Tab-separated table of C-alpha atoms in Angstrom:
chain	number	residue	atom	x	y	z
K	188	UNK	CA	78.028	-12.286	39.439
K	189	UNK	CA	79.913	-13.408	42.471
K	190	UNK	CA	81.515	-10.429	42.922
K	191	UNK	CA	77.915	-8.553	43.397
K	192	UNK	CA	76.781	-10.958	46.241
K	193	UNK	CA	76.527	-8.014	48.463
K	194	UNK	CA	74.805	-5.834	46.510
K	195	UNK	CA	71.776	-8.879	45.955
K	196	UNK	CA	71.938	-9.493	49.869
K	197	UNK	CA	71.202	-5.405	50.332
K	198	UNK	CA	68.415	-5.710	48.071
K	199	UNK	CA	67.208	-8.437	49.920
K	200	UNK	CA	67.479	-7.300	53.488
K	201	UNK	CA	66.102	-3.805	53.004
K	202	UNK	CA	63.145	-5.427	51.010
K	203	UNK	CA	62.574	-7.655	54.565
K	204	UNK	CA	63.327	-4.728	56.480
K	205	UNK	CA	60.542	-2.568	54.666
K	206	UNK	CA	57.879	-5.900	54.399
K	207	UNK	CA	58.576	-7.115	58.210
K	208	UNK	CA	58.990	-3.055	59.285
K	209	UNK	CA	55.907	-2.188	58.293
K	210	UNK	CA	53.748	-5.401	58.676
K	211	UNK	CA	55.573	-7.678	61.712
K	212	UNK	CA	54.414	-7.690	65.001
K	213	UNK	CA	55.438	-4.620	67.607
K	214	UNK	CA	54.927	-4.812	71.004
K	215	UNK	CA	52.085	-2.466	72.055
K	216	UNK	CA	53.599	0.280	74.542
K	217	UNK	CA	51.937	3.642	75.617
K	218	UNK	CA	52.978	6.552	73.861
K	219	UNK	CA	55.157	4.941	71.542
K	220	UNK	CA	52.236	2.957	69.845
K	221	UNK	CA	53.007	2.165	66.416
K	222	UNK	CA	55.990	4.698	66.054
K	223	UNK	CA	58.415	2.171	67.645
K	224	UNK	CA	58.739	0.929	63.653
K	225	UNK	CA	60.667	4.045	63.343
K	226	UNK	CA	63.215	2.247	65.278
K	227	UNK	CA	64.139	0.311	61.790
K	228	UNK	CA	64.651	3.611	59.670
K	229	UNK	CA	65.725	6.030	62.458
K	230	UNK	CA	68.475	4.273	64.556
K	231	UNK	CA	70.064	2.510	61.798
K	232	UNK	CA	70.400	5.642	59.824
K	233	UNK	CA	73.030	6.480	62.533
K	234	UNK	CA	74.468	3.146	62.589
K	235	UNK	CA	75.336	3.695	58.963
K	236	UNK	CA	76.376	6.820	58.894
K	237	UNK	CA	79.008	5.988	61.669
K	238	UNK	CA	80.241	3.162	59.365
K	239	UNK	CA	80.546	5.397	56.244
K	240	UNK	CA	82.684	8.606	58.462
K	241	UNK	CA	84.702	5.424	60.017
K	242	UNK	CA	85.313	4.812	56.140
K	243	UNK	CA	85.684	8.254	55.188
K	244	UNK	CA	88.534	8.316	58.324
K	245	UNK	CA	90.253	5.782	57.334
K	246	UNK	CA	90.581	7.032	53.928
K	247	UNK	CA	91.478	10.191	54.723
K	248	UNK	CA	94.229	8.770	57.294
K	249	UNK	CA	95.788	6.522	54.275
K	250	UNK	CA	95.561	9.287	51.950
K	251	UNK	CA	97.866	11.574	54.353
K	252	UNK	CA	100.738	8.649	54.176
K	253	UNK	CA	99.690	7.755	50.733
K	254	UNK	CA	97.771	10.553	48.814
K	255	UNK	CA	96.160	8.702	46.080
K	256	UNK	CA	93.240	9.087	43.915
K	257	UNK	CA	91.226	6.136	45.341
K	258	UNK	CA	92.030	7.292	49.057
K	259	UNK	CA	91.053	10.797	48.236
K	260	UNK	CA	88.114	9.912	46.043
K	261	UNK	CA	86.833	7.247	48.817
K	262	UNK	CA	87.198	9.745	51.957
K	263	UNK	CA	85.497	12.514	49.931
K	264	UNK	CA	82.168	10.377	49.003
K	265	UNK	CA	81.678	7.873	52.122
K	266	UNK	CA	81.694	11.434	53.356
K	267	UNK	CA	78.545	12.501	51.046
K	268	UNK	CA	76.665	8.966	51.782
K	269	UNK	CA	77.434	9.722	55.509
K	270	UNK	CA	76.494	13.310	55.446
K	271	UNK	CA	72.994	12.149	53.096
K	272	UNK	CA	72.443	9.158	55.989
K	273	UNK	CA	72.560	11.374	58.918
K	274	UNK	CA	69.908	14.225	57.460
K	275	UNK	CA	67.912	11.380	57.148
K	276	UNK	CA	68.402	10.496	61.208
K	277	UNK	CA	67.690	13.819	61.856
K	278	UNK	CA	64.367	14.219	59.502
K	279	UNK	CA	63.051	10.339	60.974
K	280	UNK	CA	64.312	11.454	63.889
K	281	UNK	CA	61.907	14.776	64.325
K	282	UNK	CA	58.683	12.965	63.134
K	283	UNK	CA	59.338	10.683	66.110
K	284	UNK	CA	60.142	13.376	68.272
K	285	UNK	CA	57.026	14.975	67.472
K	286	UNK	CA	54.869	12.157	68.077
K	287	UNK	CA	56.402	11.084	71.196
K	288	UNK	CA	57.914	14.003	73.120
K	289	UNK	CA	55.563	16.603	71.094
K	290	UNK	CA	58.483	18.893	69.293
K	291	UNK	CA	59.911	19.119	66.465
K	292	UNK	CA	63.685	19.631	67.951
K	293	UNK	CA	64.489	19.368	71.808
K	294	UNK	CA	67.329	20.278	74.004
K	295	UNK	CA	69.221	16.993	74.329
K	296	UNK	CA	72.804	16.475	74.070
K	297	UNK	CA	72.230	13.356	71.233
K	298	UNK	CA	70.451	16.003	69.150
K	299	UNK	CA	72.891	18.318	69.418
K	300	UNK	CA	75.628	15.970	68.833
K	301	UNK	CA	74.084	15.337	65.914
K	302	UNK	CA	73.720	18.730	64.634
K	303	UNK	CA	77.417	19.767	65.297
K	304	UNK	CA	78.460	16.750	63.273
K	305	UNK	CA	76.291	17.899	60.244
K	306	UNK	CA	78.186	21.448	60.723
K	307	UNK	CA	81.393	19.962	60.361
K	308	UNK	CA	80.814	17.690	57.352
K	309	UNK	CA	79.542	20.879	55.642
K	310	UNK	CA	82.612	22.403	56.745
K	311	UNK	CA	84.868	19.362	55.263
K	312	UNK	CA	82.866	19.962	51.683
K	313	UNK	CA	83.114	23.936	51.828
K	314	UNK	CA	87.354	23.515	52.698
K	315	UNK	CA	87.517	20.906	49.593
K	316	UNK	CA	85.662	23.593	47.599
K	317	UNK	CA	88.123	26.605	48.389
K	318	UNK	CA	90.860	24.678	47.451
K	319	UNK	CA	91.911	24.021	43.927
K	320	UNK	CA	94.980	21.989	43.519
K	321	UNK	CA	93.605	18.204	44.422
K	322	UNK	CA	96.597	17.439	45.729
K	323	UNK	CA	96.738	20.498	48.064
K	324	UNK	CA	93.015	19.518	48.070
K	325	UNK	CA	93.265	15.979	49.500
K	326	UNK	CA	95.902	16.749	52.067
K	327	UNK	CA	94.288	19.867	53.712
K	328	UNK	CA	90.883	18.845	54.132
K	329	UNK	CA	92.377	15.252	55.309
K	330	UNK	CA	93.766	16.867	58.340
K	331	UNK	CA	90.889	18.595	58.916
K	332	UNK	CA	88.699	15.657	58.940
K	333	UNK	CA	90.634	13.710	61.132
K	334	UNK	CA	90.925	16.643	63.350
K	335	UNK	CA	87.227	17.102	63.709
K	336	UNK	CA	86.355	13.694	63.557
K	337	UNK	CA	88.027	12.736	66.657
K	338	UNK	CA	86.472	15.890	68.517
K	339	UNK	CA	83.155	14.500	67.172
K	340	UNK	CA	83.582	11.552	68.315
K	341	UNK	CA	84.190	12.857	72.286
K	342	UNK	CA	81.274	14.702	71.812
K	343	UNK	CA	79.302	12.003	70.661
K	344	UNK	CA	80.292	9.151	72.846
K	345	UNK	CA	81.533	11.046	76.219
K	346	UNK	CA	79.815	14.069	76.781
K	347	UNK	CA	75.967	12.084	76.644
K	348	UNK	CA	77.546	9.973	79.542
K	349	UNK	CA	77.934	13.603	81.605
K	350	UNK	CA	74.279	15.162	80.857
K	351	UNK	CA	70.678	13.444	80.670
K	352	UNK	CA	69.070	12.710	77.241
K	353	UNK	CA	65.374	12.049	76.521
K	354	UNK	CA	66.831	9.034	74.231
K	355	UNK	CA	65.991	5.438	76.029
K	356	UNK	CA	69.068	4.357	78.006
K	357	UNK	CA	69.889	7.623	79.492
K	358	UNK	CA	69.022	9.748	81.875
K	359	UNK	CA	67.162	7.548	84.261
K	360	UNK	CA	64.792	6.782	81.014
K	361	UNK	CA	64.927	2.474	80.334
K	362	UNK	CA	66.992	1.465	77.177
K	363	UNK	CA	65.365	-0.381	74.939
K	364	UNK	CA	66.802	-3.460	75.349
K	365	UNK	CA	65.588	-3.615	79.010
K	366	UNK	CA	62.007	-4.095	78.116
K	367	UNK	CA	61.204	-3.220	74.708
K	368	UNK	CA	63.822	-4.521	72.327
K	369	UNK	CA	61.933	-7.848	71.995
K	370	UNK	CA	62.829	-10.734	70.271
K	371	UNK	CA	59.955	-9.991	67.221
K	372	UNK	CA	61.935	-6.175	66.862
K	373	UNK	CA	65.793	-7.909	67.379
K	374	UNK	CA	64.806	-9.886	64.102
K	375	UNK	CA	63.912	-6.759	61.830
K	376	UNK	CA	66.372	-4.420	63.424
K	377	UNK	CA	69.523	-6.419	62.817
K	378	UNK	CA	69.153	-7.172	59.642
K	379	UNK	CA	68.058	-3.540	58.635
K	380	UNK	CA	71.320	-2.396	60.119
K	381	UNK	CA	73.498	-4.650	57.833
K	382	UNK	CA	70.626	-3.648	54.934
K	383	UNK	CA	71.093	0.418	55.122
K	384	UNK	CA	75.405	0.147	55.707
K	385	UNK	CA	75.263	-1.915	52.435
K	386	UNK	CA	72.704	0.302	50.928
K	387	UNK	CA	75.393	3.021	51.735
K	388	UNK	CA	78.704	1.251	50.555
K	389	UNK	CA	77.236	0.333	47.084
K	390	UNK	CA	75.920	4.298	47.030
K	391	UNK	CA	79.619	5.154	48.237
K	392	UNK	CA	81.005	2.767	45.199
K	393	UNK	CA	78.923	3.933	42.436
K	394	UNK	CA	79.907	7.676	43.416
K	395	UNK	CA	83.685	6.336	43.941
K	396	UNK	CA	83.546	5.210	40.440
K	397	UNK	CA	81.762	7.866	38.430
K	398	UNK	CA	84.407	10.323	39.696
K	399	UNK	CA	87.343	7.799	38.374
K	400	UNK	CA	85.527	7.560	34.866
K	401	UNK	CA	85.246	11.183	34.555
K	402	UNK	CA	88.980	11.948	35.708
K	403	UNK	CA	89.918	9.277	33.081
K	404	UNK	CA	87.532	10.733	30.699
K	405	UNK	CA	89.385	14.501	31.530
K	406	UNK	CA	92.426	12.568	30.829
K	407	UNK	CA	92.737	11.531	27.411
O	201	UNK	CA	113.484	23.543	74.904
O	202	UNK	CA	115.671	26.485	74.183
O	203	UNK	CA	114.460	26.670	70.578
O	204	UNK	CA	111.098	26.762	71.611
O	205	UNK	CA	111.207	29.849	73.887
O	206	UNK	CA	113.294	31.870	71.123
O	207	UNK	CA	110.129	30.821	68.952
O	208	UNK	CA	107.655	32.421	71.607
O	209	UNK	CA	109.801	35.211	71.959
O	210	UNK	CA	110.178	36.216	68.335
O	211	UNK	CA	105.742	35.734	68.124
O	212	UNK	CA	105.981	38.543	71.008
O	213	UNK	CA	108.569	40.689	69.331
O	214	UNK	CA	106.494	40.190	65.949
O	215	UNK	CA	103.162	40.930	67.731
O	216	UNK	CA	104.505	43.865	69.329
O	217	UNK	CA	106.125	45.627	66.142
O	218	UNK	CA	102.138	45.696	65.018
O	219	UNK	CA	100.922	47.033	68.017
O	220	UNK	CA	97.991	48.075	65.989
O	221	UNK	CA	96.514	44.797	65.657
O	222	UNK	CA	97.219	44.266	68.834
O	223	UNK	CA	95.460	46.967	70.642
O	224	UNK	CA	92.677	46.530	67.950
O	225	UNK	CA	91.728	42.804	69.908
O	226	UNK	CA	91.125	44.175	73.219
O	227	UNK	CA	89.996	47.165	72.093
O	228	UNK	CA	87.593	45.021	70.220
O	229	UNK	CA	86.772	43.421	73.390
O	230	UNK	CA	86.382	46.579	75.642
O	231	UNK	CA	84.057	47.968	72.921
O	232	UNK	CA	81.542	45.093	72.767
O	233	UNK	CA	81.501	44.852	76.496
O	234	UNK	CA	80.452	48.553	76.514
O	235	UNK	CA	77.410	48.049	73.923
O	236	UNK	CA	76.475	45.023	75.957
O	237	UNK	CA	76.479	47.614	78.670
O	238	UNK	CA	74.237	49.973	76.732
O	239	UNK	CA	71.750	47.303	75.702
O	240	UNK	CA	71.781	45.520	79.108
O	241	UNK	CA	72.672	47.720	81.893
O	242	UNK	CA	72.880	45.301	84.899
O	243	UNK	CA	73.039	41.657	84.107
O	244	UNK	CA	71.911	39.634	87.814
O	245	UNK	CA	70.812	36.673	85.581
O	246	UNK	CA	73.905	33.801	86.222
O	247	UNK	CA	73.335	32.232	82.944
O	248	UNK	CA	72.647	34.807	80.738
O	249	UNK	CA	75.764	36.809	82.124
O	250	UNK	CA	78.125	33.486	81.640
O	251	UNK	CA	77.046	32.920	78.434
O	252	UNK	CA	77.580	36.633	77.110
O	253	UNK	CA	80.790	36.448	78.756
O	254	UNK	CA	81.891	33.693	76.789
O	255	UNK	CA	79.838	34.505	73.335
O	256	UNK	CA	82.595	37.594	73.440
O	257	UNK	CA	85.558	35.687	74.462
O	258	UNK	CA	84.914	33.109	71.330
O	259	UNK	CA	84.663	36.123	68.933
O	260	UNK	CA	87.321	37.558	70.389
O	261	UNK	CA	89.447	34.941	70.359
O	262	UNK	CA	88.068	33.809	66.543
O	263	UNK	CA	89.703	36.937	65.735
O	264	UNK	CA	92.746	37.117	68.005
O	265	UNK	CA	94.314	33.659	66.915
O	266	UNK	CA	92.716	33.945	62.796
O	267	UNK	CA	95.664	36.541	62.567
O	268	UNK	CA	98.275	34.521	63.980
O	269	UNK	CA	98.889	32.377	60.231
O	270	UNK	CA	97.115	34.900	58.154
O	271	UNK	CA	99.688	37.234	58.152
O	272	UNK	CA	102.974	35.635	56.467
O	273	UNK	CA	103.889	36.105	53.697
O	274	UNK	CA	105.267	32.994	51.613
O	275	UNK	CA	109.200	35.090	52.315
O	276	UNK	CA	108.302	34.851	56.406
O	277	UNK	CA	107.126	30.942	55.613
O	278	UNK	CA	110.004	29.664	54.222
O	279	UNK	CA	112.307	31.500	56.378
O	280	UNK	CA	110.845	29.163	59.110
O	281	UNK	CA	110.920	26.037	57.240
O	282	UNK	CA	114.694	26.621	57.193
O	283	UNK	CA	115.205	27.956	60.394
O	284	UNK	CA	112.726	25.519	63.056
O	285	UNK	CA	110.848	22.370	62.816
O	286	UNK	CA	107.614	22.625	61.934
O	287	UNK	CA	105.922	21.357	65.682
O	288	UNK	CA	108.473	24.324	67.239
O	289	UNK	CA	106.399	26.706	65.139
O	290	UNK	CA	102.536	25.277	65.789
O	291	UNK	CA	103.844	24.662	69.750
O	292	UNK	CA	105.227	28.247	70.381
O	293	UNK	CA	102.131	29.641	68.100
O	294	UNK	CA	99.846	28.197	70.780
O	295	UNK	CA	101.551	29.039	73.471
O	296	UNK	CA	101.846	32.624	72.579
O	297	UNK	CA	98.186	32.542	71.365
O	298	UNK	CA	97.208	30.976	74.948
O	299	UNK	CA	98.724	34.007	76.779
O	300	UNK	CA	96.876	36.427	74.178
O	301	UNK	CA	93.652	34.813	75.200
O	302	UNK	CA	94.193	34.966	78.804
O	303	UNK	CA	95.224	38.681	78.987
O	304	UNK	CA	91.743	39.377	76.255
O	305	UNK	CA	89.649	37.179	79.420
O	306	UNK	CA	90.899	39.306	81.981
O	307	UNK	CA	91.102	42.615	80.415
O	308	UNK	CA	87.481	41.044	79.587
O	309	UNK	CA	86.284	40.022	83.166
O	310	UNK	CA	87.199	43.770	84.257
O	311	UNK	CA	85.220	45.331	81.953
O	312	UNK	CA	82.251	42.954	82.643
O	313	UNK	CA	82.644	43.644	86.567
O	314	UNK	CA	83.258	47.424	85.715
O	315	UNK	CA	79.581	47.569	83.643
O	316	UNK	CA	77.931	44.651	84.017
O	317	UNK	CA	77.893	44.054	87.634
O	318	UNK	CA	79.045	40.558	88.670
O	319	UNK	CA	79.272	38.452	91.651
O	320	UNK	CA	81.281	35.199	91.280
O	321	UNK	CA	81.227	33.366	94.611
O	322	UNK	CA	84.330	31.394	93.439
O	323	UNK	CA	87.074	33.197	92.005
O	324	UNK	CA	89.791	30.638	91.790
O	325	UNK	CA	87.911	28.272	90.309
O	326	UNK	CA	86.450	30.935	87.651
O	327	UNK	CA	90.112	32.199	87.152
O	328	UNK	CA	91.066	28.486	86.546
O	329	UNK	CA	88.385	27.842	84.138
O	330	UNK	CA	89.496	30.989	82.358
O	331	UNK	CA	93.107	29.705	82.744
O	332	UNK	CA	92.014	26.358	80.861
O	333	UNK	CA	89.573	27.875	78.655
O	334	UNK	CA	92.338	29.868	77.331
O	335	UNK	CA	94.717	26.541	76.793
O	336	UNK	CA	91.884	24.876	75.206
O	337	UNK	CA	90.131	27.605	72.710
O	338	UNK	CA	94.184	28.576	71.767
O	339	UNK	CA	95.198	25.071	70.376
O	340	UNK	CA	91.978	24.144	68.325
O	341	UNK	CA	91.798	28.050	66.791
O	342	UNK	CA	95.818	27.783	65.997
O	343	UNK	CA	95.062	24.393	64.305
O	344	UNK	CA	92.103	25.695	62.580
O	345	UNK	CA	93.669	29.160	61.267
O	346	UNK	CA	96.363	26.807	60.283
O	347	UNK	CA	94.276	24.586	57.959
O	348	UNK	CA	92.245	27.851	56.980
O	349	UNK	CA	95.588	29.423	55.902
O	350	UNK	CA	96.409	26.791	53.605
O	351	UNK	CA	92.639	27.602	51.856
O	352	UNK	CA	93.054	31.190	50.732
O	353	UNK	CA	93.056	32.688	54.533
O	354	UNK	CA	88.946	34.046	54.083
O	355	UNK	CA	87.823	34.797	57.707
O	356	UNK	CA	84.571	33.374	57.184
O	357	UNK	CA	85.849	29.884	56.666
O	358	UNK	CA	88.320	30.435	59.954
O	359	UNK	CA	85.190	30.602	61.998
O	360	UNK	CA	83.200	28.013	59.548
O	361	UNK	CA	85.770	25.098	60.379
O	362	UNK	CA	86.253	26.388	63.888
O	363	UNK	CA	82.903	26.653	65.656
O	364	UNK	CA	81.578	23.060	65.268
O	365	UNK	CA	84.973	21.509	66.336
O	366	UNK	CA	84.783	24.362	69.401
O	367	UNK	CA	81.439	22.841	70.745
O	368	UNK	CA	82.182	19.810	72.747
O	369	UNK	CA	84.820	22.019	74.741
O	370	UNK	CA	82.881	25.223	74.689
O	371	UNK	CA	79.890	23.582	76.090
O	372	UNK	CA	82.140	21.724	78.848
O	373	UNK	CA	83.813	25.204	79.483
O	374	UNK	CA	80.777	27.053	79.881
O	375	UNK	CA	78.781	24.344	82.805
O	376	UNK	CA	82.208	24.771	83.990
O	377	UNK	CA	82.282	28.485	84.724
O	378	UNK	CA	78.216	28.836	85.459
O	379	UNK	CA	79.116	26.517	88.550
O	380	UNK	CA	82.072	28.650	89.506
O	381	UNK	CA	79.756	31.531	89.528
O	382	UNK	CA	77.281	30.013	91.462
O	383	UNK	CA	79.825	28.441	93.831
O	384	UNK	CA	79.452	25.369	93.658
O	385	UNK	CA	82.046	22.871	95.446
O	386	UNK	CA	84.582	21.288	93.625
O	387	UNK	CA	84.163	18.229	93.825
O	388	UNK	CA	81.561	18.254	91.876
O	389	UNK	CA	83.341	20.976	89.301
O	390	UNK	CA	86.587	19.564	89.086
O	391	UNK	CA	85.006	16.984	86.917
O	392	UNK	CA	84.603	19.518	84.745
O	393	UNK	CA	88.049	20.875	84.835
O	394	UNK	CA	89.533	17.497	84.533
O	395	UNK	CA	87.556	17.066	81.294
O	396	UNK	CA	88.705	20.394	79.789
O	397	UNK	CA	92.011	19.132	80.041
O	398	UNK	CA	91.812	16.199	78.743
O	399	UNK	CA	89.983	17.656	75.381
O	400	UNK	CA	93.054	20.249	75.342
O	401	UNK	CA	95.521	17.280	75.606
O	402	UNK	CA	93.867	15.624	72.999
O	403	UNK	CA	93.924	18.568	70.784
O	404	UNK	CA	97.945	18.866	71.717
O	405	UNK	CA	97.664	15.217	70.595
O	406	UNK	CA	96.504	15.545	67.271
O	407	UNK	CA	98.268	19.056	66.492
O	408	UNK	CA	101.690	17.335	67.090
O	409	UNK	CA	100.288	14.514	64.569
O	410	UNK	CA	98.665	16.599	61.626
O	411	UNK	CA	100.860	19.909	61.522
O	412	UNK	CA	103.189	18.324	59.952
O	413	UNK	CA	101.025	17.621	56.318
O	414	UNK	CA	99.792	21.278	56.638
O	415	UNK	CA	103.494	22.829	57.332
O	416	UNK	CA	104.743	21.043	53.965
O	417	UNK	CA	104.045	22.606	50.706
């Protein structure tokens, strides 16, 4: 029982996170209105997903030196969780676009960012598919998703710095923890952060280990 | 040092016996500039001329540098494992493959100047940004044909692995050459530049890392 700890506090948080989300008190701002809840279920989606492809990259790194089932296993699903956790940024991510800046999808250099990193996790799963020795298998798509992780991660984190976004914070437009990011939204929005990473580490385990008992069922 | 240019000059004499393939790339290139011509005439539009410029330069090049590992044998493979070290290989490979892209871009820009009209107010600069675009598109497509070589060398995954890892530089490259076109001063496009080769010394970075795990069988 002490072992699952985590998995009890995960339950816990994300039950606050849903209770407090929906029902705690938002500060009333035009345009946004009630839609600023989507901060809890939008912006941690990324903040998870980042966790699980740092996971996935570390894997993937120690399975180059050290090629392993558990590395390989543990690159390939925090990959999955990752991939699942950012088409759910995107999808909370349009209904608040809609509501707020009146499209589905706009030009903005966070969207796009987040598109291009969708392509190359797809790529990363269609490589691992065209291979067949899991050795072979491992290795080659390990390179790869180093190689295009780090290229994500300039496109994520420098080139928004060189173009306006509609997102708060850039582009002139206040962040939100200049006048919005109160201290009744700080005290969902934490918590759901740790809440949906969990959520995505115990998702990442239980895949992790229904792989292992079917190799050792192929095994015997 | 010396290894290295006996590298790039056996890709040259290998590229050359299949001149062939060779001519088939800007051939390639001179033949979709000419139905561009067809369906366009006269482009006077800046962006939309930039951006057709470079839509054909990444296909181009997607199909210049996809040949450059899809071609050996196993025989031709391990005669190089035994002969150079694997970062001489991926090193002259790009190298070679940069040239290749910069003669396709300027046997390119001719053909767009010859039917499409143009009227770049700074030439430098544009032939710079071709210069770096060339450096740039040549290491990630070597490093990609390499991984897609080791996956049963299908051309469709080539340009599945390659185009989201191109579009951080591409979209740098192509701001890049839209100001040269318009002529605007560089200080504000050398930012540009600078940024271009930084992403192209990062990709240097990580090819001398990785090639290694891909070389060894």
């Amino acid at each position: 029982m002490i072992k699952h700890w985590w998995k009890v506090l995960c339950a816990l948080l994300l039950s606050y996170t849903v209770v407090a989300g929906f029902l705690g008190e938002v500060p009333a701002l035009p345009i946004l209105n009630e839609s600023i809840r989507n901060l809890y279920f939008h912006v941690t989606m990324w903040f998870s997903m980042m966790i699980l492809f740092i996971i996935s990259l570390v894997y993937s790194i120690r399975n180059l030196g050290n090629p392993t089932f558990e590395n390989d296993t543990i690159a390939l699903e925090s990959a999955k969780i990752g991939m699942l956790f950012g088409v759910l940024g995107l999808l909370t991510g349009m209904v608040w676009a809609k509501f707020t800046w009146g499209a589905w999808w706009v030009n903005d250099v966070k969207l796009n960012g987040a598109a291009a990193t969708m392509l190359v996790y797809s790529a990363y799963f269609l490589l691992r598919g065209s291979l067949e020795d899991p050795e072979k298998k491992g290795r080659i798509s390990g390179v790869y998703s180093v190689f295009a992780f780090v290229m994500m991660l300039v496109f994520i984190m420098v080139l928004p710095r060189m173009a306006d976004s509609l997102h708060p914070g850039d582009g002139g437009n206040p962040g939100f923890n200049s006048y919005d990011l109160d201290k009744n939204l700080r005290k969902v929005f934490y918590p759901a952060i740790i809440g949906w990473s969990l959520l995505g580490v115990w998702l990442m385990n239980i895949g992790y280990r229904m792989k292992k008992l079917q190799a050792n069922k192929y095994q015997k | 040092m010396n290894r290295l240019w006996k590298l790039i000059a056996l890709e040259f004499s290998l590229e050359f016996r299949q001149k062939n393939a060779l001519a088939g790339t800007f051939i390639y290139v001179l033949a979709t500039v000419f139905v561009s011509y067809l369906a366009f005439r006269r482009i006077v539009d800046v962006p939309t001329w930039n951006a057709l410029f470079w839509i054909i330069m990444l296909f181009a090049a997607v199909n210049a540098v996809a040949r450059s590992f899809m071609q050996e044998g196993s025989g031709v493979r391990l005669h190089y494992y035994f002969l150079a070290s694997p970062l001489g290989v991926v090193f002259s490979r790009i190298l070679y493959n940069s040239m290749l892209l910069l003669s396709i871009g300027l046997i390119s820009l001719g053909a767009f100047h010859v039917f499409l009209g143009g009227n770049i107010q700074d030439m430098p600069g544009f032939l710079l940004g071709l210069l770096l675009g060339s450096l740039g598109l040549a290491s990630i497509l070597t490093m990609t044909s390499a991984i897609a070589s080791r996956a049963g060398n299908s051309p469709t995954l080539m340009a599945i692995l390659s185009f989201p890892v191109l579009i951080p530089f591409l979209m740098v490259l192509i701001r890049y050459s839209k100001n040269a076109i318009d002529g605007i001063a560089w200080t504000v496009n050398g930012s540009y530049a600078l940024v271009m080769a930084a992403l192209t010394g990062l990709v240097y970075a990580l090819t001398y890392i990785l090639f290694p795990y891909l070389w060894r069988d």
